[in-house]
Every structure is written in structure tokens, then in C-alpha cells.
mmCIF file of C-alpha atoms in Angstrom:
data_model
loop_
_atom_site.group_PDB
_atom_site.id
_atom_site.type_symbol
_atom_site.label_atom_id
_atom_site.label_comp_id
_atom_site.label_asym_id
_atom_site.label_seq_id
_atom_site.Cartn_x
_atom_site.Cartn_y
_atom_site.Cartn_z
ATOM 1 C CA MET A 145 0.008 0.025 -0.001
ATOM 2 C CA SER A 146 1.307 3.479 -0.896
ATOM 3 C CA PRO A 147 2.407 5.502 2.137
ATOM 4 C CA THR A 148 0.286 8.379 0.765
ATOM 5 C CA SER A 149 -2.895 6.270 0.504
ATOM 6 C CA HIS A 150 -4.208 7.563 3.791
ATOM 7 C CA PHE A 151 -2.790 11.042 3.361
ATOM 8 C CA PRO A 152 -5.197 13.772 2.323
ATOM 9 C CA LYS A 153 -5.463 14.721 -1.336
ATOM 10 C CA PRO A 154 -4.105 18.237 -1.977
ATOM 11 C CA THR A 155 -5.937 21.370 -2.814
ATOM 12 C CA PHE A 156 -4.288 24.420 -4.356
ATOM 13 C CA VAL A 157 -4.898 27.695 -2.570
ATOM 14 C CA PRO A 158 -3.949 31.148 -3.939
ATOM 15 C CA VAL A 159 -2.456 33.183 -1.056
ATOM 16 C CA ASN A 160 -0.274 36.245 -0.769
ATOM 17 C CA GLY A 161 0.759 36.205 -4.445
ATOM 18 C CA VAL A 162 1.582 32.472 -4.617
ATOM 19 C CA VAL A 163 -0.279 29.165 -4.721
ATOM 20 C CA LEU A 164 0.185 26.708 -1.880
ATOM 21 C CA GLU A 165 -0.353 22.997 -2.067
ATOM 22 C CA VAL A 166 -2.424 22.297 1.015
ATOM 23 C CA PHE A 167 -3.543 19.046 2.669
ATOM 24 C CA GLU A 168 -6.466 19.202 5.104
ATOM 25 C CA ALA A 169 -8.538 16.876 7.154
ATOM 26 C CA GLY A 170 -11.341 17.234 9.752
ATOM 27 C CA GLN A 171 -14.369 19.401 9.845
ATOM 28 C CA GLN A 172 -14.010 22.961 8.734
ATOM 29 C CA ASN A 173 -15.098 25.777 11.013
ATOM 30 C CA ARG A 174 -13.862 23.800 14.036
ATOM 31 C CA ASN A 175 -10.593 24.321 15.955
ATOM 32 C CA PRO A 176 -8.128 25.010 13.158
ATOM 33 C CA ILE A 177 -4.580 23.765 13.672
ATOM 34 C CA VAL A 178 -1.910 24.531 11.079
ATOM 35 C CA LEU A 179 1.176 22.218 10.826
ATOM 36 C CA CYS A 180 4.302 23.753 9.367
ATOM 37 C CA HIS A 181 7.139 21.564 8.045
ATOM 38 C CA GLY A 182 10.844 22.301 8.239
ATOM 39 C CA TRP A 183 13.850 21.824 5.937
ATOM 40 C CA PRO A 184 14.288 19.679 3.912
ATOM 41 C CA GLU A 185 10.771 18.305 4.487
ATOM 42 C CA HIS A 186 7.307 18.255 3.113
ATOM 43 C CA ALA A 187 3.711 18.359 4.421
ATOM 44 C CA PHE A 188 3.987 14.508 4.493
ATOM 45 C CA SER A 189 6.264 14.790 7.527
ATOM 46 C CA TRP A 190 3.035 15.375 9.644
ATOM 47 C CA ARG A 191 1.304 12.162 8.372
ATOM 48 C CA HIS A 192 1.367 10.565 11.830
ATOM 49 C CA GLN A 193 -0.416 13.495 13.500
ATOM 50 C CA ILE A 194 -3.460 13.828 11.252
ATOM 51 C CA SER A 195 -5.776 11.092 12.521
ATOM 52 C CA ALA A 196 -5.133 11.859 16.176
ATOM 53 C CA LEU A 197 -5.863 15.572 15.758
ATOM 54 C CA VAL A 198 -8.945 14.985 13.661
ATOM 55 C CA ALA A 199 -10.318 12.510 16.210
ATOM 56 C CA ALA A 200 -9.814 15.173 18.914
ATOM 57 C CA GLY A 201 -12.005 17.571 16.909
ATOM 58 C CA TYR A 202 -9.458 19.730 15.086
ATOM 59 C CA HIS A 203 -9.475 20.976 11.518
ATOM 60 C CA VAL A 204 -5.955 20.078 10.372
ATOM 61 C CA ILE A 205 -4.333 22.229 7.693
ATOM 62 C CA ILE A 206 -0.951 21.234 6.367
ATOM 63 C CA PRO A 207 0.655 23.480 3.656
ATOM 64 C CA ASN A 208 3.666 22.748 1.557
ATOM 65 C CA GLN A 209 5.096 26.135 2.128
ATOM 66 C CA ARG A 210 6.525 28.222 -0.761
ATOM 67 C CA GLY A 211 9.506 26.477 -2.411
ATOM 68 C CA TYR A 212 8.276 22.996 -1.496
ATOM 69 C CA GLY A 213 6.285 20.243 -3.145
ATOM 70 C CA ASN A 214 3.814 21.595 -5.749
ATOM 71 C CA SER A 215 3.606 25.032 -4.208
ATOM 72 C CA SER A 216 4.907 28.101 -5.970
ATOM 73 C CA GLN A 217 8.698 28.606 -6.170
ATOM 74 C CA PRO A 218 9.308 32.307 -6.671
ATOM 75 C CA ALA A 219 12.568 33.181 -8.404
ATOM 76 C CA GLU A 220 13.572 36.126 -6.203
ATOM 77 C CA VAL A 221 15.496 35.188 -3.076
ATOM 78 C CA THR A 222 13.789 37.963 -1.089
ATOM 79 C CA ASP A 223 10.396 36.389 -1.728
ATOM 80 C CA TYR A 224 11.358 33.816 0.924
ATOM 81 C CA ASP A 225 11.819 36.294 3.766
ATOM 82 C CA ILE A 226 9.878 36.040 7.048
ATOM 83 C CA ARG A 227 7.204 38.585 6.026
ATOM 84 C CA HIS A 228 6.425 36.527 2.885
ATOM 85 C CA LEU A 229 6.461 33.217 4.739
ATOM 86 C CA SER A 230 4.376 34.378 7.655
ATOM 87 C CA GLY A 231 2.090 36.332 5.286
ATOM 88 C CA ASP A 232 1.350 33.018 3.488
ATOM 89 C CA LEU A 233 0.092 31.463 6.725
ATOM 90 C CA ALA A 234 -1.989 34.566 7.624
ATOM 91 C CA ALA A 235 -3.563 34.489 4.140
ATOM 92 C CA LEU A 236 -4.226 30.768 4.482
ATOM 93 C CA LEU A 237 -6.386 31.578 7.526
ATOM 94 C CA ASP A 238 -8.216 34.191 5.467
ATOM 95 C CA HIS A 239 -8.885 31.598 2.843
ATOM 96 C CA TYR A 240 -10.586 29.296 5.368
ATOM 97 C CA GLY A 241 -12.385 32.148 7.193
ATOM 98 C CA TYR A 242 -10.473 31.897 10.431
ATOM 99 C CA GLN A 243 -9.390 34.855 12.545
ATOM 100 C CA ASP A 244 -6.670 32.753 14.322
ATOM 101 C CA ALA A 245 -5.446 29.239 14.781
ATOM 102 C CA ILE A 246 -3.034 26.983 16.662
ATOM 103 C CA PHE A 247 0.223 26.869 14.833
ATOM 104 C CA VAL A 248 2.604 23.951 15.058
ATOM 105 C CA GLY A 249 6.065 24.174 13.648
ATOM 106 C CA HIS A 250 9.106 21.960 13.267
ATOM 107 C CA ASP A 251 12.609 23.073 12.438
ATOM 108 C CA TRP A 252 12.318 26.019 9.874
ATOM 109 C CA GLY A 253 8.547 25.636 10.252
ATOM 110 C CA ALA A 254 9.113 26.602 13.937
ATOM 111 C CA MET A 255 11.082 29.649 12.824
ATOM 112 C CA VAL A 256 8.188 30.764 10.640
ATOM 113 C CA VAL A 257 5.642 30.184 13.459
ATOM 114 C CA TRP A 258 7.810 32.237 15.821
ATOM 115 C CA GLY A 259 7.927 34.957 13.216
ATOM 116 C CA LEU A 260 4.135 34.838 12.617
ATOM 117 C CA ALA A 261 3.548 35.223 16.328
ATOM 118 C CA LEU A 262 5.762 38.269 16.330
ATOM 119 C CA LEU A 263 4.494 39.885 13.216
ATOM 120 C CA CYS A 264 0.786 38.950 13.299
ATOM 121 C CA PRO A 265 0.103 37.990 16.904
ATOM 122 C CA GLU A 266 -3.624 38.327 16.548
ATOM 123 C CA ARG A 267 -3.575 35.401 14.052
ATOM 124 C CA VAL A 268 -1.928 32.988 16.476
ATOM 125 C CA SER A 269 -3.949 31.588 19.495
ATOM 126 C CA LYS A 270 -1.298 29.117 20.628
ATOM 127 C CA VAL A 271 2.166 28.022 19.568
ATOM 128 C CA ILE A 272 3.579 24.478 19.529
ATOM 129 C CA ASN A 273 7.118 24.287 18.237
ATOM 130 C CA LEU A 274 9.486 21.287 17.788
ATOM 131 C CA SER A 275 13.283 21.273 17.693
ATOM 132 C CA LEU A 276 13.964 24.907 17.104
ATOM 133 C CA PRO A 277 13.525 27.235 20.039
ATOM 134 C CA TYR A 278 12.863 30.883 19.824
ATOM 135 C CA GLN A 279 15.924 32.625 18.302
ATOM 136 C CA GLU A 280 16.934 35.752 20.151
ATOM 137 C CA ARG A 281 17.594 38.542 17.659
ATOM 138 C CA GLY A 282 20.898 39.715 19.202
ATOM 139 C CA GLU A 283 23.059 42.707 18.227
ATOM 140 C CA ARG A 284 24.398 41.383 14.910
ATOM 141 C CA PRO A 285 22.748 39.794 11.857
ATOM 142 C CA TRP A 286 22.485 36.020 12.325
ATOM 143 C CA THR A 287 24.747 34.937 9.481
ATOM 144 C CA GLU A 288 27.526 37.288 10.602
ATOM 145 C CA PHE A 289 27.250 35.932 14.118
ATOM 146 C CA LEU A 290 27.278 32.306 12.948
ATOM 147 C CA GLU A 291 30.244 32.905 10.650
ATOM 148 C CA GLU A 292 32.257 34.320 13.491
ATOM 149 C CA MET A 293 31.316 31.509 15.847
ATOM 150 C CA LEU A 294 31.418 28.513 13.506
ATOM 151 C CA GLY A 295 33.302 29.555 10.397
ATOM 152 C CA SER A 296 32.444 30.284 6.739
ATOM 153 C CA ASP A 297 31.909 26.551 5.902
ATOM 154 C CA TYR A 298 29.153 26.149 8.519
ATOM 155 C CA TYR A 299 26.220 25.132 6.338
ATOM 156 C CA LEU A 300 23.935 28.017 7.205
ATOM 157 C CA VAL A 301 26.788 30.442 6.362
ATOM 158 C CA HIS A 302 27.822 28.381 3.330
ATOM 159 C CA PHE A 303 24.299 28.728 1.915
ATOM 160 C CA ASN A 304 24.595 32.444 2.032
ATOM 161 C CA ARG A 305 28.209 33.056 1.169
ATOM 162 C CA LYS A 306 28.432 30.588 -1.697
ATOM 163 C CA PRO A 307 25.010 30.694 -3.427
ATOM 164 C CA GLY A 308 24.242 27.820 -5.723
ATOM 165 C CA VAL A 309 27.137 25.490 -4.634
ATOM 166 C CA ALA A 310 25.243 23.478 -2.080
ATOM 167 C CA ASP A 311 22.082 23.560 -4.200
ATOM 168 C CA ALA A 312 23.853 21.850 -7.132
ATOM 169 C CA ILE A 313 25.455 19.149 -4.907
ATOM 170 C CA LEU A 314 22.202 18.333 -3.195
ATOM 171 C CA ASP A 315 20.262 18.308 -6.494
ATOM 172 C CA GLU A 316 22.824 15.786 -7.903
ATOM 173 C CA ASN A 317 22.632 13.565 -4.795
ATOM 174 C CA THR A 318 19.048 13.903 -3.716
ATOM 175 C CA PHE A 319 18.389 10.237 -2.828
ATOM 176 C CA ARG A 320 21.656 9.814 -0.991
ATOM 177 C CA PHE A 321 21.310 13.042 0.884
ATOM 178 C CA LEU A 322 17.794 12.468 2.167
ATOM 179 C CA ARG A 323 18.553 8.704 2.905
ATOM 180 C CA ASN A 324 21.479 9.763 4.986
ATOM 181 C CA LEU A 325 19.767 12.625 6.681
ATOM 182 C CA TYR A 326 16.562 10.906 7.832
ATOM 183 C CA ARG A 327 17.925 8.770 10.693
ATOM 184 C CA LYS A 328 16.595 8.001 14.172
ATOM 185 C CA GLY A 329 18.263 9.593 17.202
ATOM 186 C CA VAL A 330 21.554 10.474 15.544
ATOM 187 C CA PRO A 331 22.690 14.056 16.074
ATOM 188 C CA LEU A 332 23.377 16.035 12.879
ATOM 189 C CA LYS A 333 27.036 16.278 13.742
ATOM 190 C CA GLU A 334 29.242 16.820 10.764
ATOM 191 C CA PRO A 335 32.330 14.687 10.263
ATOM 192 C CA GLU A 336 34.171 17.791 9.241
ATOM 193 C CA PRO A 337 33.525 21.199 10.719
ATOM 194 C CA GLY A 338 30.779 23.060 8.972
ATOM 195 C CA MET A 339 30.102 20.867 5.972
ATOM 196 C CA ALA A 340 27.260 18.722 7.389
ATOM 197 C CA MET A 341 24.867 18.886 4.536
ATOM 198 C CA ILE A 342 27.332 18.442 1.746
ATOM 199 C CA ASN A 343 29.069 15.596 3.549
ATOM 200 C CA LEU A 344 25.740 13.806 4.003
ATOM 201 C CA ALA A 345 25.060 14.150 0.260
ATOM 202 C CA ARG A 346 28.398 12.567 -0.489
ATOM 203 C CA ALA A 347 28.591 9.890 2.195
ATOM 204 C CA GLN A 348 28.287 6.389 0.902
ATOM 205 C CA THR A 349 27.342 4.812 4.279
ATOM 206 C CA PRO A 350 24.684 6.453 6.460
ATOM 207 C CA LEU A 351 24.789 6.419 10.261
ATOM 208 C CA GLY A 352 22.026 5.226 12.442
ATOM 209 C CA GLU A 353 18.759 3.413 12.008
ATOM 210 C CA PRO A 354 16.612 4.543 9.085
ATOM 211 C CA LEU A 355 13.705 6.802 10.092
ATOM 212 C CA LEU A 356 11.591 6.120 7.013
ATOM 213 C CA SER A 357 10.567 3.097 5.088
ATOM 214 C CA ASP A 358 11.719 2.948 1.482
ATOM 215 C CA SER A 359 8.303 4.004 0.200
ATOM 216 C CA GLU A 360 8.079 6.904 2.701
ATOM 217 C CA LEU A 361 11.621 8.055 1.669
ATOM 218 C CA GLU A 362 10.535 8.018 -1.892
ATOM 219 C CA VAL A 363 7.837 10.575 -1.188
ATOM 220 C CA PHE A 364 10.496 13.067 -0.066
ATOM 221 C CA VAL A 365 12.965 12.110 -2.748
ATOM 222 C CA ALA A 366 10.419 12.482 -5.562
ATOM 223 C CA ALA A 367 9.384 15.953 -4.280
ATOM 224 C CA PHE A 368 12.963 17.269 -4.189
ATOM 225 C CA GLU A 369 13.978 15.633 -7.481
ATOM 226 C CA LYS A 370 11.035 17.641 -8.960
ATOM 227 C CA THR A 371 11.715 21.021 -7.268
ATOM 228 C CA GLY A 372 15.429 20.955 -6.563
ATOM 229 C CA PHE A 373 16.651 22.510 -3.342
ATOM 230 C CA THR A 374 17.140 26.184 -4.294
ATOM 231 C CA GLY A 375 13.668 27.404 -3.224
ATOM 232 C CA SER A 376 13.883 25.767 0.184
ATOM 233 C CA ILE A 377 17.534 26.915 0.718
ATOM 234 C CA ASN A 378 16.408 30.468 -0.091
ATOM 235 C CA TRP A 379 14.764 30.518 3.348
ATOM 236 C CA TYR A 380 18.308 30.445 4.870
ATOM 237 C CA ARG A 381 19.417 33.194 2.476
ATOM 238 C CA ASN A 382 16.980 35.560 4.188
ATOM 239 C CA LEU A 383 18.350 35.072 7.722
ATOM 240 C CA ASP A 384 20.022 38.549 7.797
ATOM 241 C CA ARG A 385 17.081 40.247 5.953
ATOM 242 C CA ASN A 386 14.801 38.676 8.636
ATOM 243 C CA TRP A 387 17.043 40.060 11.340
ATOM 244 C CA HIS A 388 16.554 43.600 9.857
ATOM 245 C CA LEU A 389 12.722 43.080 9.289
ATOM 246 C CA LEU A 390 12.349 42.201 12.988
ATOM 247 C CA ALA A 391 14.289 45.204 14.294
ATOM 248 C CA ASP A 392 11.212 47.179 15.454
ATOM 249 C CA VAL A 393 9.047 44.277 16.488
ATOM 250 C CA ASP A 394 8.215 43.514 20.143
ATOM 251 C CA PRO A 395 10.400 40.477 20.758
ATOM 252 C CA VAL A 396 8.176 38.892 23.415
ATOM 253 C CA ILE A 397 5.678 36.219 22.472
ATOM 254 C CA GLN A 398 2.699 36.182 24.875
ATOM 255 C CA GLN A 399 0.703 33.263 23.484
ATOM 256 C CA PRO A 400 0.506 29.980 25.476
ATOM 257 C CA THR A 401 3.380 27.957 24.026
ATOM 258 C CA LEU A 402 4.577 24.365 24.108
ATOM 259 C CA MET A 403 8.254 23.788 23.202
ATOM 260 C CA ILE A 404 9.316 20.199 22.415
ATOM 261 C CA TYR A 405 12.964 19.217 22.173
ATOM 262 C CA GLY A 406 14.715 16.055 21.129
ATOM 263 C CA ASP A 407 17.400 15.149 23.615
ATOM 264 C CA ARG A 408 19.697 13.857 20.804
ATOM 265 C CA ASP A 409 19.099 16.735 18.453
ATOM 266 C CA VAL A 410 22.149 18.813 17.622
ATOM 267 C CA ILE A 411 20.100 22.044 17.937
ATOM 268 C CA PRO A 412 20.732 23.217 21.526
ATOM 269 C CA LYS A 413 18.021 23.966 23.997
ATOM 270 C CA SER A 414 17.454 27.617 24.856
ATOM 271 C CA GLU A 415 18.574 28.722 28.229
ATOM 272 C CA ARG A 416 16.642 32.001 27.945
ATOM 273 C CA LEU A 417 13.457 30.796 26.282
ATOM 274 C CA ALA A 418 11.115 31.954 29.144
ATOM 275 C CA GLU A 419 12.522 35.551 28.850
ATOM 276 C CA PHE A 420 11.066 35.863 25.382
ATOM 277 C CA VAL A 421 8.215 33.325 25.638
ATOM 278 C CA PRO A 422 6.992 33.801 29.244
ATOM 279 C CA ASN A 423 3.919 31.480 28.877
ATOM 280 C CA VAL A 424 5.942 28.447 27.702
ATOM 281 C CA ASP A 425 5.836 24.828 28.815
ATOM 282 C CA VAL A 426 8.850 22.702 27.854
ATOM 283 C CA ILE A 427 9.160 18.953 27.348
ATOM 284 C CA SER A 428 11.932 16.777 25.961
ATOM 285 C CA LEU A 429 11.811 13.370 24.316
ATOM 286 C CA ASP A 430 14.537 10.780 23.823
ATOM 287 C CA CYS A 431 15.002 11.229 20.110
ATOM 288 C CA GLY A 432 16.814 13.106 17.375
ATOM 289 C CA HIS A 433 15.818 15.966 15.159
ATOM 290 C CA TRP A 434 12.782 14.514 13.332
ATOM 291 C CA ILE A 435 10.599 14.488 16.369
ATOM 292 C CA GLN A 436 7.159 14.175 14.972
ATOM 293 C CA GLN A 437 8.218 11.260 12.709
ATOM 294 C CA GLU A 438 10.463 9.450 15.177
ATOM 295 C CA LYS A 439 8.197 9.729 18.273
ATOM 296 C CA ALA A 440 4.791 10.072 16.647
ATOM 297 C CA GLU A 441 2.644 8.554 19.443
ATOM 298 C CA GLU A 442 4.461 10.517 22.178
ATOM 299 C CA ILE A 443 4.218 13.752 20.251
ATOM 300 C CA ASN A 444 0.511 13.254 19.574
ATOM 301 C CA LEU A 445 -0.154 12.558 23.238
ATOM 302 C CA ALA A 446 1.972 15.533 24.400
ATOM 303 C CA ILE A 447 0.229 17.895 22.031
ATOM 304 C CA LEU A 448 -3.277 16.736 22.796
ATOM 305 C CA ASN A 449 -2.646 16.663 26.620
ATOM 306 C CA TRP A 450 -1.220 20.193 26.501
ATOM 307 C CA LEU A 451 -4.093 21.579 24.421
ATOM 308 C CA ALA A 452 -6.607 19.955 26.796
ATOM 309 C CA ARG A 453 -4.974 21.774 29.702
ATOM 310 C CA GLN A 454 -5.220 24.981 27.719
ATOM 311 C CA GLY A 455 -8.946 24.422 27.291
ATOM 312 C CA SER A 456 -8.720 23.534 23.594
ATOM 313 C CA THR A 457 -10.813 20.499 22.480
#
């Protein structure tokens, strides 16, 4: 049986100057919850959460965000900044007739949800983010700071300083890269400083137990073989632009928030999270970076229990 046989069929929604491929389930006009994927992922990464959320009474909305899947891929790098990405989500609510929704993000999807809560707080009722904690803006643009701390070959810096290089390597090695990347409980530690993503694309032998079945992996591989990686990497190429765009925004997020970490994720936990997200609850699971896929049942239970305590049903 195809891994997508129980996954919702897509609809195509025009929003904010682009068209998003959107997967939805559950009864409309009831408790909207929007699930936002990270990099290099796809709406399919939330497949294990759909039935549990629908059974609990939520209208589940899962977009392939711009640059992913069959959604639009604008040519301009600046079309992937935080105002565009968060604007897509706000416009998606308008499409369905919702004033606000619960937003759930993983990895880069978490970054977009944090940004939406800052830029359009009235559209976000609650925040649930996985892997990536709130990123303090700091005194210097993020790429400049990361380059000083981790060097010019650190992949987030490399994407910005050497445009097109990583894109081509990942495009040429899509299957190997994604096969090597999607592993259970293995930190994304690079064998050579800074070159994690390129090394993963070139490595012959992956580390750790596979996260996905062959047929599940093929969903991701087929999507990126069709689109390439440039659109999704362009999100990274707006890190410093985003830093400037958020300069005059109140940095404190007031919404009730659940932050979920993987104890074996290379992304560090935030020691100052509560300073910027005062209404946060934090839990950790014994897993790596791909939390909602590796620990699906635990994540579903954690999310539903937390929402019940918040009075959401």
C-alpha cells in the first residue's frame, strides 16, 4: 500500500501572491490547527499526526510552504523572507475564514511560526514548536554571528556566502542526501567542521537506523527531485534580511506555547526561552531531530494533553 494512500489529497490555494499545495482533514469551522514543516521536509512529515488531531476535533491544515512540493517557487531570493512566509500563513487563515489558529512548527517551520507570532500575533492563538526554540535577535545579523562562531563553511553560512554551490550538490545527490539525513536519534554532527549537508550528500554509508521506510523516503525524494533545493535553501538566504525586518518588532511572544525538544538533536536547548516566551511549557523526548516522525505517538499525546490543559478540545 502506498504511504500516501491515507494522506489527504491536496488542494491548491492562492495566497499572498503564490499558490500553496495544502492538505487538510477534519471538519471545517472547528478548531483550526496549522502544521508547518521544516527543511528539507514536506507536508508529508506530519502524516502521523493527522488522525489523532482529527479524532480530537481539530481541522488540520498542512501546507507545503513556498518553495516546497507543488507550491509556488518564486525566483527572487527575497520572496522567501519572514514577511512573505508568515504572510502566506495569515492569508491561508483568510482563505478558510479563520481569525486565528493554533500553529505547530518543526525546524524551519518553527522559525516561521515564531515569526508569525511576532508579526501577526492576533492570528496565532497558541504556539507548539518542535526542535527549534525561539531565536533571540541579538546585536548582529544572524549569518555574521554564525560565521564568527562557527566559520564560513558552516552550512547556514555556506548557503549564504556561496550561493548555488550546495544547491547543485544536493540536487545531484538527492536520494543519498535524504537517505543519510533521515535517521533516528543520530545528532546531525558533521564529520568535518561546517560541511554537514554536503558531507551527507556525498557519504556512501549512512549512520544510524533509518527513520523512514523505502516507500516513505521516496515521497521526499520524488518531491525534491522535482523541485530541486534552491527554493527551500532560499529561506536560509534571508536570515539577515529577517534580522533587519524584525528590528522594530516587540520580541516577546505572549501566546501559550509548548516547546518540544529532542534530547539527541544537535540544535541546542534555549537557556533564555522563558525571557522571550513567558507562557511556555517545555518537554523533551529521547529522540533526534525529526521528532514528529520518530516519536509520533509520544508527540500526539503531548500535544493533545497540553491543548486539553489549555482548554482546547
